[in-house]
Amino acid sequence: MDPSTKWSTRRWRRVGWPVGALGSAMMATLVFLINLTILIWISSTLKFERGVAQVFTGDCRQAEQINTWAHFGINVVSTLLLGGSNYCMQILSAPTRKEIDTAHAKKKWLDIGVSSVRNLRNVSTRKVVMWWWLGLSSLPLHLLYNSVVFASLSTNEYDIVLASEAFLNGGSLSAYHEAWIPELKDIQNRARYWDHLEPAECINAYTAKYLNTRRNLVVVVTDSRSSKNTSVQQILHQSFHDSLEVRAHAGSRNFPEWNINYCLSEQVAGKCRVNFILSIMIVVMICNAGKALVMFHIAFCLKDSSLITIGDAVDSFSNNRDQTTREMCLSSKESIRAGESQGCESKIASYYEAAITGYDAVTGIQVQKVGFSRTWKAGPVKYEPRVKGWFSAVSRGRGVACLVLFFCCMVTVIICLIFSIKATDSNYGLNRTALDYIHLGIGAVTPTTVITGWDITSIVGNAVIASVLIANIPQSILSLLYFLFNGVFTSMLLTDEWSDYAHKRKPLRVSDPKPGQRSTYFLQLPYRYAVPFLILSGILHWSVSQSIFLAQVASYSKTGELIDPAAVSTCGYSPFGIALTLIGGTCLALSTVILSARRHKPGIPLAGSCSAAISAACHGGEDVDTTAPLQWGVTSPKGEKVGHCAFSDKDVRRARAGKLYAGVVKTD
């Protein structure tokens, strides 16, 4: 290998997209190290029970804050991993010039500048395997990551003592078995300091699904129907499971047999917990490590000169013209698709393959013979300038998939918001204001926002696993939407950049720049669009994680001792979180509508990401200097009946409406 080739290889690895791939790999490695540090710290300092460790136990407001910030951090790093994966997947799906030539020989075109599934049939197997790994490893990350940390609330067993006023004043307890006396004495001594509740307030408080801030209760009655010589009429003990049954049948606002005067309720601090699941973290770290390794491989070992941006394609096709697109200078993506046939005779492909004398050892592009049959319809075409909206640049399949999935998601979010409000109102027994829903918190596990009454164990046989899957399926759908919207935005902005070349001279923006060319680290999507989109995606992932989430209920005895740390495993919901998700989705929709309503400047056929249309615009002659600023326009001499348009570093003229163009320059 000569020195210039060695220099080119070293430089290729140190600029352009390899830098972005290396940045993605280092970011994935940093996330892995953070996860590993957290795992080691928790494993060495906390005790695991059934694979779950208690990170925090105490005040519910503090637990809510810890849980919220933990999920904020999780969604920041998961969004960065998603963005890095998308970046590398676009690199892997980008075709080389050789792969494009082979596809063009079969009357097929490939996508350039966007992440493309259709390209996978034409790129190398190694790149396809890495592409699928990056894509599939994102599934468990977003399906599980948000459930590594979750919150749980407590519910308390309690005694209900029905007693007369005399009980509070030291009345007799002699009629009861002496085993009950110490407990009753304790309640008798403390009850006068408890919360005073009216009968309606008492019923509302003690028919809640989960009793986490109250415990024992003294119900003061006005008359006695017992002949016992005692101030206590009856003692009821409510365990966790019994309380669920009582609530299920509670329809009366009065206890039977006695008229309630008032109640004295023992108020206790709610015991909420923040938990950590070991097995989920291990799965997340395996996927995380796999992503990092693949990204490092892409950055250091992927040496084929893929055409990643439209600038790469213009550079390649201008320096080594593609003979299959001669005399097609007004071709657009639309016209290429209209001229496609379902199949291609093998003799055409064979004839084309025979016309290729070899491939350049450094660039990998074709060395061709001239004058063989082309595979697309060519000839003079009358130029008819059209003004098209940005959304016309999006492929039909990508656009339909994005719109349908997004519409279904938004309808689902609206339905969930309506049902969550109704369920919360039903649990409270009254209508609430918007401020009340905000005060419920975002992502907070509360007695009124824990889902009950469903048999989720029928899904996978385990309540925790079932709850994790249900809570995080929206995260996976949101990740798919990220890829789709990224493709939509990239297609629109790619075409806008393309249309600019008809109006002003610009240097090519390429992935491996030479002096005079521009570089890019975010591939085809400019920073001013890529960064806000990534931030909005992260906010949506976080708001979804706070809209529906894994939740557990721990049961405590009437004396405050833990009975079962996972008495109930289910999902919780947050009306406020769902509302934030709806707002974020609306912002995304409005941004897309505003961008898609913009108009491309007329003056050049819109090639989009179509390799054939891009190639057709690059027959500018032998002396095109692609390191200089280029412009697309008429390059043929004035007065010719059939003109020719191409990219050129020299002066060009605007194409005129109604004039025929399709010729080639004499040196072509």
XYZ file of C-alpha atoms in Angstrom:
668
model
C 0.000 0.000 0.000
C 1.435 3.382 -0.972
C 1.874 6.185 1.568
C -1.072 8.182 0.272
C -3.366 5.231 0.834
C -2.089 4.788 4.401
C -2.606 8.495 5.091
C -6.131 8.295 3.698
C -6.997 5.309 5.894
C -5.666 6.946 9.069
C -7.466 10.181 8.299
C -10.695 8.384 7.507
C -10.626 6.860 10.985
C -10.041 10.155 12.766
C -12.617 12.461 11.200
C -16.254 12.379 10.181
C -18.643 9.651 11.203
C -16.011 7.455 12.964
C -15.682 10.256 15.515
C -19.440 10.168 16.060
C -19.400 6.366 16.307
C -16.517 6.540 18.785
C -18.409 9.149 20.807
C -21.455 6.859 20.878
C -19.271 3.934 21.983
C -17.630 5.960 24.750
C -21.017 7.204 25.926
C -22.350 3.617 26.007
C -19.236 2.560 27.942
C -19.728 5.381 30.444
C -23.344 4.308 30.972
C -22.181 0.720 31.506
C -19.601 1.828 34.089
C -22.206 3.922 35.916
C -24.583 0.951 35.988
C -21.781 -1.337 37.167
C -20.817 1.086 39.948
C -24.424 1.324 41.121
C -24.793 -2.462 41.026
C -21.604 -3.033 43.041
C -22.533 -0.381 45.607
C -26.053 -1.700 46.131
C -24.883 -5.328 46.243
C -22.242 -4.542 48.856
C -24.340 -2.303 51.108
C -27.914 -3.580 50.848
C -29.602 -6.908 51.380
C -31.526 -8.532 48.552
C -34.785 -10.341 49.226
C -36.303 -12.210 46.268
C -33.845 -10.312 44.047
C -35.065 -6.913 45.281
C -33.141 -4.472 47.478
C -34.638 -1.594 49.457
C -32.741 1.544 48.473
C -34.857 3.816 50.660
C -37.610 3.382 53.256
C -39.336 6.316 54.874
C -41.297 9.448 54.067
C -43.464 9.022 50.972
C -42.742 12.494 49.613
C -39.011 11.861 49.796
C -39.439 8.429 48.220
C -41.415 10.036 45.399
C -38.619 12.534 44.766
C -35.942 9.826 44.743
C -38.011 7.707 42.373
C -38.728 10.645 40.042
C -35.089 11.725 39.798
C -33.914 8.132 39.380
C -36.234 7.700 36.414
C -35.160 11.051 35.023
C -31.556 9.823 35.036
C -32.532 6.452 33.568
C -34.389 8.105 30.695
C -31.547 10.528 30.005
C -29.017 7.723 29.546
C -31.473 5.433 27.720
C -32.289 8.240 25.273
C -28.577 8.839 24.684
C -28.149 5.112 24.031
C -31.105 5.219 21.650
C -29.633 8.186 19.784
C -26.215 6.529 19.585
C -27.778 3.303 18.327
C -29.720 5.173 15.643
C -26.526 6.978 14.593
C -24.600 3.730 14.202
C -27.525 1.936 12.558
C -27.620 4.641 9.893
C -23.908 4.099 9.263
C -24.431 0.338 8.975
C -27.346 0.657 6.553
C -25.433 3.097 4.332
C -24.355 1.357 1.095
C -20.920 1.445 -0.488
C -20.493 2.585 -4.068
C -19.979 -1.006 -5.142
C -23.270 -2.048 -3.517
C -25.057 0.845 -5.230
C -23.599 -0.101 -8.614
C -24.757 -3.679 -8.158
C -28.247 -2.520 -7.187
C -28.458 -0.081 -10.114
C -27.507 -2.924 -12.443
C -30.657 -4.699 -11.317
C -32.808 -1.584 -11.762
C -32.951 -1.033 -8.023
C -32.023 2.044 -6.061
C -30.859 2.350 -2.466
C -31.370 4.975 0.217
C -28.598 7.452 0.938
C -28.589 9.807 3.915
C -31.294 8.084 5.955
C -31.454 4.987 8.103
C -32.958 2.375 5.808
C -34.306 -1.124 6.307
C -34.612 -1.660 2.538
C -30.829 -1.268 2.192
C -30.192 -4.292 4.415
C -30.859 -6.635 1.507
C -27.941 -5.108 -0.365
C -25.255 -4.407 2.245
C -22.766 -6.900 3.691
C -23.893 -9.610 6.092
C -21.550 -8.332 8.801
C -23.222 -4.923 8.770
C -26.680 -6.489 8.764
C -25.850 -8.567 11.860
C -24.541 -5.512 13.710
C -27.571 -3.464 12.606
C -29.987 -6.029 14.003
C -28.034 -6.324 17.257
C -28.175 -2.572 17.852
C -31.872 -2.538 17.032
C -32.923 -5.606 19.009
C -30.775 -4.750 22.028
C -32.736 -1.514 22.326
C -35.888 -3.553 22.970
C -34.932 -4.989 26.400
C -33.307 -1.687 27.338
C -36.534 0.243 26.936
C -38.727 -2.665 27.971
C -36.918 -3.158 31.289
C -34.670 -0.228 32.191
C -37.379 1.925 33.789
C -38.346 -0.921 36.112
C -34.858 -1.330 37.590
C -35.973 1.241 40.164
C -39.560 1.367 41.380
C -41.523 2.649 44.354
C -43.863 0.901 46.760
C -46.283 2.127 49.393
C -47.468 0.537 52.611
C -50.808 -0.585 53.925
C -51.499 -1.159 57.612
C -53.497 -3.698 59.530
C -55.568 -2.090 62.274
C -58.065 -2.608 65.066
C -61.436 -0.905 65.207
C -62.676 -0.344 68.753
C -66.352 0.534 69.125
C -66.707 2.225 72.493
C -68.708 4.734 74.430
C -67.445 8.129 75.559
C -66.573 6.516 78.902
C -63.796 4.518 77.233
C -61.852 7.716 76.587
C -62.242 8.728 80.217
C -60.772 5.504 81.623
C -63.946 3.389 81.572
C -63.987 -0.228 82.693
C -62.504 -2.991 80.484
C -63.246 -5.850 82.898
C -65.678 -7.673 80.636
C -62.886 -8.527 78.155
C -60.433 -11.378 78.312
C -57.309 -10.271 80.078
C -55.269 -11.001 76.932
C -56.968 -8.003 75.342
C -56.563 -5.687 78.316
C -52.973 -4.460 77.615
C -53.806 -3.661 74.000
C -57.042 -1.885 74.896
C -55.286 0.005 77.682
C -52.673 1.204 75.200
C -55.347 2.419 72.785
C -57.309 3.976 75.654
C -54.289 5.967 76.816
C -53.361 7.229 73.345
C -56.707 7.673 71.598
C -57.439 11.124 73.025
C -54.442 12.448 71.045
C -55.571 10.963 67.740
C -57.248 12.760 64.844
C -60.877 13.668 65.379
C -62.958 12.622 62.347
C -66.608 13.114 61.593
C -68.506 9.936 60.652
C -68.391 10.660 56.905
C -64.673 11.454 57.065
C -64.103 8.273 59.024
C -65.854 6.110 56.449
C -64.000 7.780 53.563
C -60.632 7.301 55.241
C -61.092 3.652 56.197
C -62.681 2.407 52.989
C -59.551 3.327 51.009
C -57.897 0.552 49.031
C -54.685 0.875 51.001
C -54.383 2.456 54.435
C -50.873 3.872 54.544
C -51.129 6.958 56.794
C -53.621 5.677 59.384
C -53.820 2.665 61.632
C -56.044 1.881 64.663
C -59.464 3.467 65.025
C -61.788 4.221 67.920
C -65.416 4.641 66.900
C -67.297 6.539 69.596
C -70.964 5.527 69.692
C -73.808 7.333 71.430
C -75.694 4.337 72.801
C -74.972 0.823 73.897
C -76.758 -2.323 72.903
C -74.594 -4.539 75.025
C -75.439 -5.693 78.495
C -71.772 -6.053 79.321
C -70.484 -3.866 82.116
C -67.798 -2.272 79.966
C -67.114 0.885 77.981
C -66.048 -1.162 74.925
C -68.822 -2.583 72.776
C -66.885 -4.466 70.092
C -63.401 -4.960 68.677
C -62.818 -5.607 64.979
C -59.467 -6.569 63.506
C -58.846 -5.727 59.874
C -55.956 -7.438 58.129
C -54.723 -6.457 54.677
C -56.728 -9.054 52.771
C -59.821 -8.574 54.931
C -59.714 -4.845 54.322
C -59.935 -5.478 50.621
C -63.007 -7.626 51.149
C -64.636 -5.089 53.480
C -64.079 -2.339 50.966
C -65.542 -4.473 48.254
C -68.818 -4.837 50.175
C -68.889 -1.483 51.960
C -71.922 0.391 50.786
C -73.243 1.901 53.981
C -72.216 5.166 55.629
C -72.931 3.727 59.125
C -71.765 0.739 61.122
C -74.631 -1.646 61.839
C -76.262 -1.624 65.298
C -74.608 1.575 66.559
C -74.983 5.244 65.787
C -71.585 6.836 65.271
C -70.901 10.045 67.146
C -67.339 10.600 65.904
C -64.074 8.714 65.355
C -60.546 8.969 66.673
C -57.987 7.839 64.111
C -54.353 6.972 64.747
C -52.295 8.814 62.148
C -48.875 7.385 61.267
C -46.152 8.337 58.842
C -46.557 6.547 55.534
C -43.795 4.044 54.889
C -42.862 4.230 51.232
C -39.927 2.464 49.669
C -37.688 2.800 46.646
C -36.590 -0.614 45.385
C -33.922 -1.978 43.059
C -34.316 -5.174 40.971
C -31.037 -7.037 40.439
C -32.049 -9.326 37.549
C -33.363 -6.477 35.402
C -30.182 -4.465 35.904
C -28.066 -7.435 34.797
C -30.074 -7.820 31.566
C -29.792 -4.074 30.916
C -26.014 -4.162 31.453
C -25.573 -7.098 29.059
C -27.419 -5.201 26.314
C -25.508 -2.039 27.205
C -22.131 -3.796 26.960
C -23.111 -5.403 23.655
C -24.006 -2.020 22.197
C -20.698 -0.517 23.302
C -18.677 -3.347 21.722
C -20.513 -3.064 18.403
C -20.074 0.718 18.390
C -16.334 0.392 19.018
C -16.156 -2.136 16.180
C -17.909 0.321 13.873
C -15.589 3.164 14.877
C -12.312 1.255 14.451
C -12.942 -1.750 12.202
C -15.546 -0.653 9.642
C -13.332 0.527 6.787
C -15.602 0.364 3.744
C -16.264 3.802 2.276
C -20.018 3.937 2.701
C -22.008 6.787 1.180
C -23.632 8.108 4.335
C -24.679 11.628 3.326
C -25.904 13.053 0.037
C -22.601 14.928 -0.075
C -20.785 11.573 -0.092
C -22.971 10.450 -2.990
C -22.466 13.632 -5.043
C -18.711 13.390 -4.456
C -18.595 9.755 -5.561
C -20.892 10.043 -8.591
C -19.219 13.254 -9.812
C -15.736 11.710 -9.719
C -16.791 8.336 -11.100
C -20.017 8.663 -13.038
C -22.635 5.944 -13.003
C -23.391 4.933 -16.593
C -26.832 3.566 -15.715
C -28.135 7.102 -15.163
C -26.764 8.879 -18.265
C -29.137 11.311 -19.970
C -31.443 11.363 -16.912
C -30.407 14.691 -15.397
C -33.999 15.731 -14.550
C -34.783 12.487 -12.745
C -36.382 12.753 -9.334
C -37.167 10.118 -6.754
C -40.761 10.249 -7.942
C -39.853 9.649 -11.599
C -37.425 6.853 -10.708
C -40.108 5.071 -8.696
C -42.654 5.589 -11.484
C -40.285 3.973 -13.993
C -39.488 0.953 -11.842
C -40.620 -2.526 -12.791
C -41.153 -5.382 -10.396
C -38.328 -7.432 -11.829
C -35.278 -7.159 -14.000
C -34.076 -9.644 -16.564
C -30.896 -11.305 -15.453
C -29.240 -10.667 -18.843
C -29.394 -6.915 -18.173
C -27.621 -7.357 -14.875
C -25.113 -9.739 -16.421
C -24.435 -7.318 -19.275
C -23.860 -4.525 -16.808
C -21.603 -6.662 -14.624
C -19.548 -7.484 -17.709
C -19.125 -3.781 -18.412
C -17.436 -3.254 -15.055
C -13.742 -3.841 -15.542
C -12.937 -3.700 -11.842
C -13.039 -1.641 -8.675
C -10.593 0.913 -7.388
C -8.587 -0.617 -4.513
C -8.803 2.494 -2.357
C -12.272 3.913 -3.005
C -14.066 0.695 -3.920
C -15.956 2.423 -6.743
C -16.445 0.981 -10.208
C -14.167 1.245 -13.207
C -16.560 1.049 -16.154
C -16.708 0.696 -19.870
C -18.816 3.245 -21.709
C -21.781 2.751 -24.017
C -23.731 -0.178 -22.630
C -27.483 -0.422 -22.094
C -28.929 1.556 -19.245
C -31.555 0.187 -16.897
C -33.759 3.264 -16.441
C -35.685 5.211 -19.039
C -33.660 8.138 -20.335
C -33.945 10.839 -22.947
C -35.002 14.469 -23.282
C -37.455 15.653 -20.647
C -39.205 19.005 -20.506
C -38.347 20.850 -17.321
C -41.442 21.734 -15.330
C -40.573 23.367 -12.002
C -42.768 22.291 -9.125
C -43.123 23.671 -5.640
C -43.562 20.801 -3.202
C -43.993 20.603 0.534
C -41.346 19.139 2.760
C -43.476 16.100 3.579
C -43.332 15.029 -0.084
C -39.719 14.035 0.593
C -40.842 11.292 2.994
C -41.329 7.844 1.508
C -44.876 6.571 1.488
C -44.143 3.577 3.700
C -42.226 5.584 6.290
C -44.828 8.353 6.325
C -47.817 6.017 6.668
C -46.153 3.924 9.386
C -45.207 7.037 11.347
C -48.627 8.699 11.071
C -50.655 5.565 11.854
C -48.547 4.543 14.846
C -48.433 8.092 16.214
C -52.201 8.541 15.784
C -52.912 5.250 17.579
C -50.570 6.252 20.406
C -52.167 9.671 20.854
C -55.679 8.184 20.896
C -54.520 5.631 23.473
C -52.998 8.377 25.642
C -56.230 10.398 25.515
C -58.311 7.343 26.468
C -55.913 6.527 29.321
C -56.113 10.117 30.574
C -59.920 10.022 30.621
C -60.039 6.680 32.404
C -57.349 7.697 34.904
C -59.325 10.809 35.846
C -62.538 8.827 36.231
C -60.803 6.127 38.272
C -59.190 8.697 40.550
C -62.492 10.511 41.056
C -64.167 7.192 41.833
C -61.504 6.300 44.389
C -61.840 9.650 46.101
C -65.613 9.650 45.857
C -65.705 13.209 44.534
C -64.762 15.364 41.577
C -61.340 16.952 41.722
C -59.781 20.018 40.145
C -56.739 20.032 37.860
C -54.631 21.257 40.769
C -55.670 18.225 42.816
C -54.293 15.898 40.127
C -51.019 17.811 40.112
C -50.817 17.450 43.897
C -51.184 13.679 43.483
C -47.684 13.828 42.044
C -46.053 12.481 38.911
C -45.064 8.842 39.051
C -46.163 8.700 42.692
C -47.474 5.435 44.115
C -50.552 6.414 46.132
C -53.557 4.439 47.398
C -55.765 6.074 44.766
C -53.467 5.489 41.778
C -52.621 1.805 42.186
C -54.448 -0.476 39.781
C -56.422 -3.302 41.399
C -59.006 -5.764 40.228
C -57.097 -7.314 37.336
C -55.486 -10.737 37.108
C -52.170 -9.882 35.480
C -50.636 -13.196 36.551
C -52.547 -14.785 33.669
C -50.099 -13.044 31.285
C -46.848 -14.732 32.336
C -47.701 -16.322 35.683
C -45.692 -13.804 37.703
C -47.196 -10.522 38.850
C -43.879 -8.633 38.898
C -42.824 -9.697 35.398
C -46.317 -9.052 34.036
C -46.382 -5.588 35.599
C -42.923 -4.770 34.212
C -44.001 -5.750 30.697
C -47.282 -3.832 30.857
C -45.637 -0.718 32.279
C -42.823 -0.646 29.712
C -44.479 -1.671 26.452
C -45.195 2.051 25.825
C -41.448 2.704 26.131
C -40.699 0.255 23.307
C -43.392 1.803 21.114
C -41.947 5.248 21.827
C -38.497 4.007 20.774
C -39.967 2.810 17.475
C -41.592 6.224 17.030
C -38.181 7.824 17.621
C -36.687 5.862 14.725
C -39.650 6.677 12.467
C -39.719 10.392 13.267
C -35.939 10.567 12.937
C -36.307 9.141 9.446
C -39.102 11.598 8.616
C -37.123 14.633 9.785
C -33.955 13.403 8.081
C -35.784 12.890 4.774
C -37.287 16.381 4.856
C -34.063 18.139 5.841
C -31.990 16.097 3.402
C -34.224 17.228 0.541
C -34.106 20.831 1.741
C -30.306 20.713 1.654
C -30.483 19.209 -1.831
C -32.794 21.950 -3.150
C -30.395 24.638 -1.889
C -27.785 23.506 -4.421
C -29.925 24.955 -7.235
C -29.786 28.442 -5.722
C -26.346 28.915 -4.226
C -22.888 27.457 -4.418
C -22.109 25.313 -1.375
C -19.288 22.984 -0.319
C -20.292 19.357 -0.032
C -21.083 18.105 3.463
C -19.421 14.702 3.597
C -18.536 12.095 6.192
C -14.818 12.086 5.270
C -13.987 15.680 4.311
C -11.102 16.808 2.177
C -9.843 20.400 2.361
C -12.657 22.628 1.132
C -15.444 20.236 2.127
C -17.589 20.280 5.251
C -17.727 17.557 7.883
C -20.662 16.344 9.909
C -20.858 14.346 13.135
C -24.624 14.019 13.190
C -24.761 12.507 9.710
C -27.603 14.029 7.682
C -29.620 15.632 10.506
C -28.295 19.108 11.479
C -27.552 19.853 15.132
C -30.256 22.505 15.402
C -32.848 19.819 14.686
C -31.140 16.719 16.074
C -30.515 18.084 19.580
C -34.064 19.437 20.266
C -35.546 16.227 18.860
C -33.344 14.119 21.137
C -34.297 16.269 24.144
C -38.024 16.020 23.354
C -37.665 12.262 22.931
C -35.994 12.015 26.348
C -38.761 14.083 27.961
C -41.397 11.838 26.399
C -39.626 8.688 27.612
C -39.488 10.169 31.115
C -43.134 11.302 31.135
C -44.260 7.874 29.899
C -42.224 6.235 32.678
C -44.122 8.430 35.148
C -47.515 7.744 33.545
C -47.702 3.990 34.090
C -45.156 2.135 36.178
C -44.399 -0.905 38.305
C -45.797 -0.524 41.828
C -45.847 -2.704 44.932
C -47.726 -2.586 48.213
C -46.015 -3.720 51.432
C -48.243 -4.775 54.325
C -47.518 -3.844 57.961
C -49.054 -5.097 61.191
C -51.077 -2.897 63.542
C -47.911 -2.423 65.589
C -45.886 -1.269 62.562
C -43.952 -4.469 61.824
C -43.380 -5.513 58.210
C -45.447 -8.551 57.236
C -44.955 -8.845 53.469
C -42.751 -6.478 51.413
C -44.614 -7.411 48.216
C -48.178 -8.140 49.250
C -49.348 -6.720 45.916
C -47.386 -6.322 42.670
C -49.228 -4.328 40.058
C -49.016 -1.124 38.029
C -49.588 2.425 39.134
C -50.684 5.367 37.038
C -50.412 9.139 37.190
C -53.030 11.399 35.548
C -50.538 14.256 35.647
C -47.862 12.110 33.969
C -50.315 11.040 31.255
C -51.242 14.690 30.684
C -47.553 15.608 30.309
C -47.134 12.793 27.780
C -50.095 14.140 25.824
C -48.566 17.632 25.855
C -45.181 16.279 24.697
C -46.817 14.269 21.924
C -48.751 17.341 20.819
C -45.505 19.352 20.655
C -43.962 16.633 18.489
C -47.005 16.603 16.208
C -47.055 20.401 15.855
C -43.327 20.481 15.086
C -43.795 17.867 12.377
C -46.782 19.685 10.866
C -44.941 23.024 10.828
C -41.878 21.506 9.159
C -43.854 19.440 6.651
C -45.902 22.505 5.630
C -42.767 24.344 4.505
C -42.013 24.443 0.797
C -38.916 23.326 -1.040
C -37.383 25.867 -3.383
C -38.008 24.980 -7.038
C -35.093 24.711 -9.426
C -33.899 21.116 -9.053
C -35.752 17.787 -9.220
C -36.120 16.417 -5.706
C -33.938 13.337 -5.446
C -34.652 12.678 -1.782
C -32.617 9.714 -0.599
C -32.863 7.903 -3.962
C -29.400 6.843 -5.114
C -30.442 6.703 -8.785
C -31.843 10.248 -8.813
C -28.745 11.570 -7.020
C -26.519 9.756 -9.508
C -28.456 11.199 -12.460
C -27.692 14.737 -11.266
C -23.934 14.145 -11.201
C -22.873 13.817 -14.863
C -20.931 17.051 -14.937
C -17.842 16.094 -16.903
C -14.309 15.004 -16.129
C -13.082 18.183 -14.489
C -15.567 18.674 -11.633
C -13.633 19.659 -8.525
C -15.746 18.273 -5.679
C -13.565 19.945 -3.056
C -14.774 23.334 -4.298
C -18.269 24.738 -3.622
C -20.743 23.188 -6.067
C -24.027 24.235 -7.606
C -26.557 22.340 -9.706
C -27.764 23.905 -12.929
C -27.389 24.020 -16.696
C -23.822 23.206 -17.720
C -24.323 22.850 -21.504
C -23.538 25.742 -23.874
C -26.296 28.216 -24.653
C -28.344 27.580 -27.761
C -28.382 23.796 -27.642
C -31.768 22.300 -28.367
C -31.408 19.725 -25.603
C -29.516 21.033 -22.619
C -27.801 19.292 -19.758
C -27.885 19.897 -16.004
C -25.412 18.685 -13.418
C -23.380 19.616 -10.370
C -20.425 21.803 -11.224
C -17.810 23.929 -9.529
C -18.048 26.397 -12.443
C -20.764 28.867 -13.333
C -24.137 27.298 -14.072
C -27.459 28.698 -15.249
C -30.916 28.079 -13.857
C -32.946 25.495 -15.716
C -35.723 27.116 -17.762
C -39.325 25.947 -17.631
C -40.462 24.252 -20.838
C -36.953 23.536 -22.164
C -35.705 20.019 -22.861
C -32.842 18.636 -20.803
C -31.158 15.247 -20.896
C -28.024 15.645 -22.939
C -24.574 14.784 -21.742
C -21.387 16.774 -21.935
C -19.000 15.646 -24.599
C -16.458 14.392 -22.079
C -19.016 12.209 -20.288
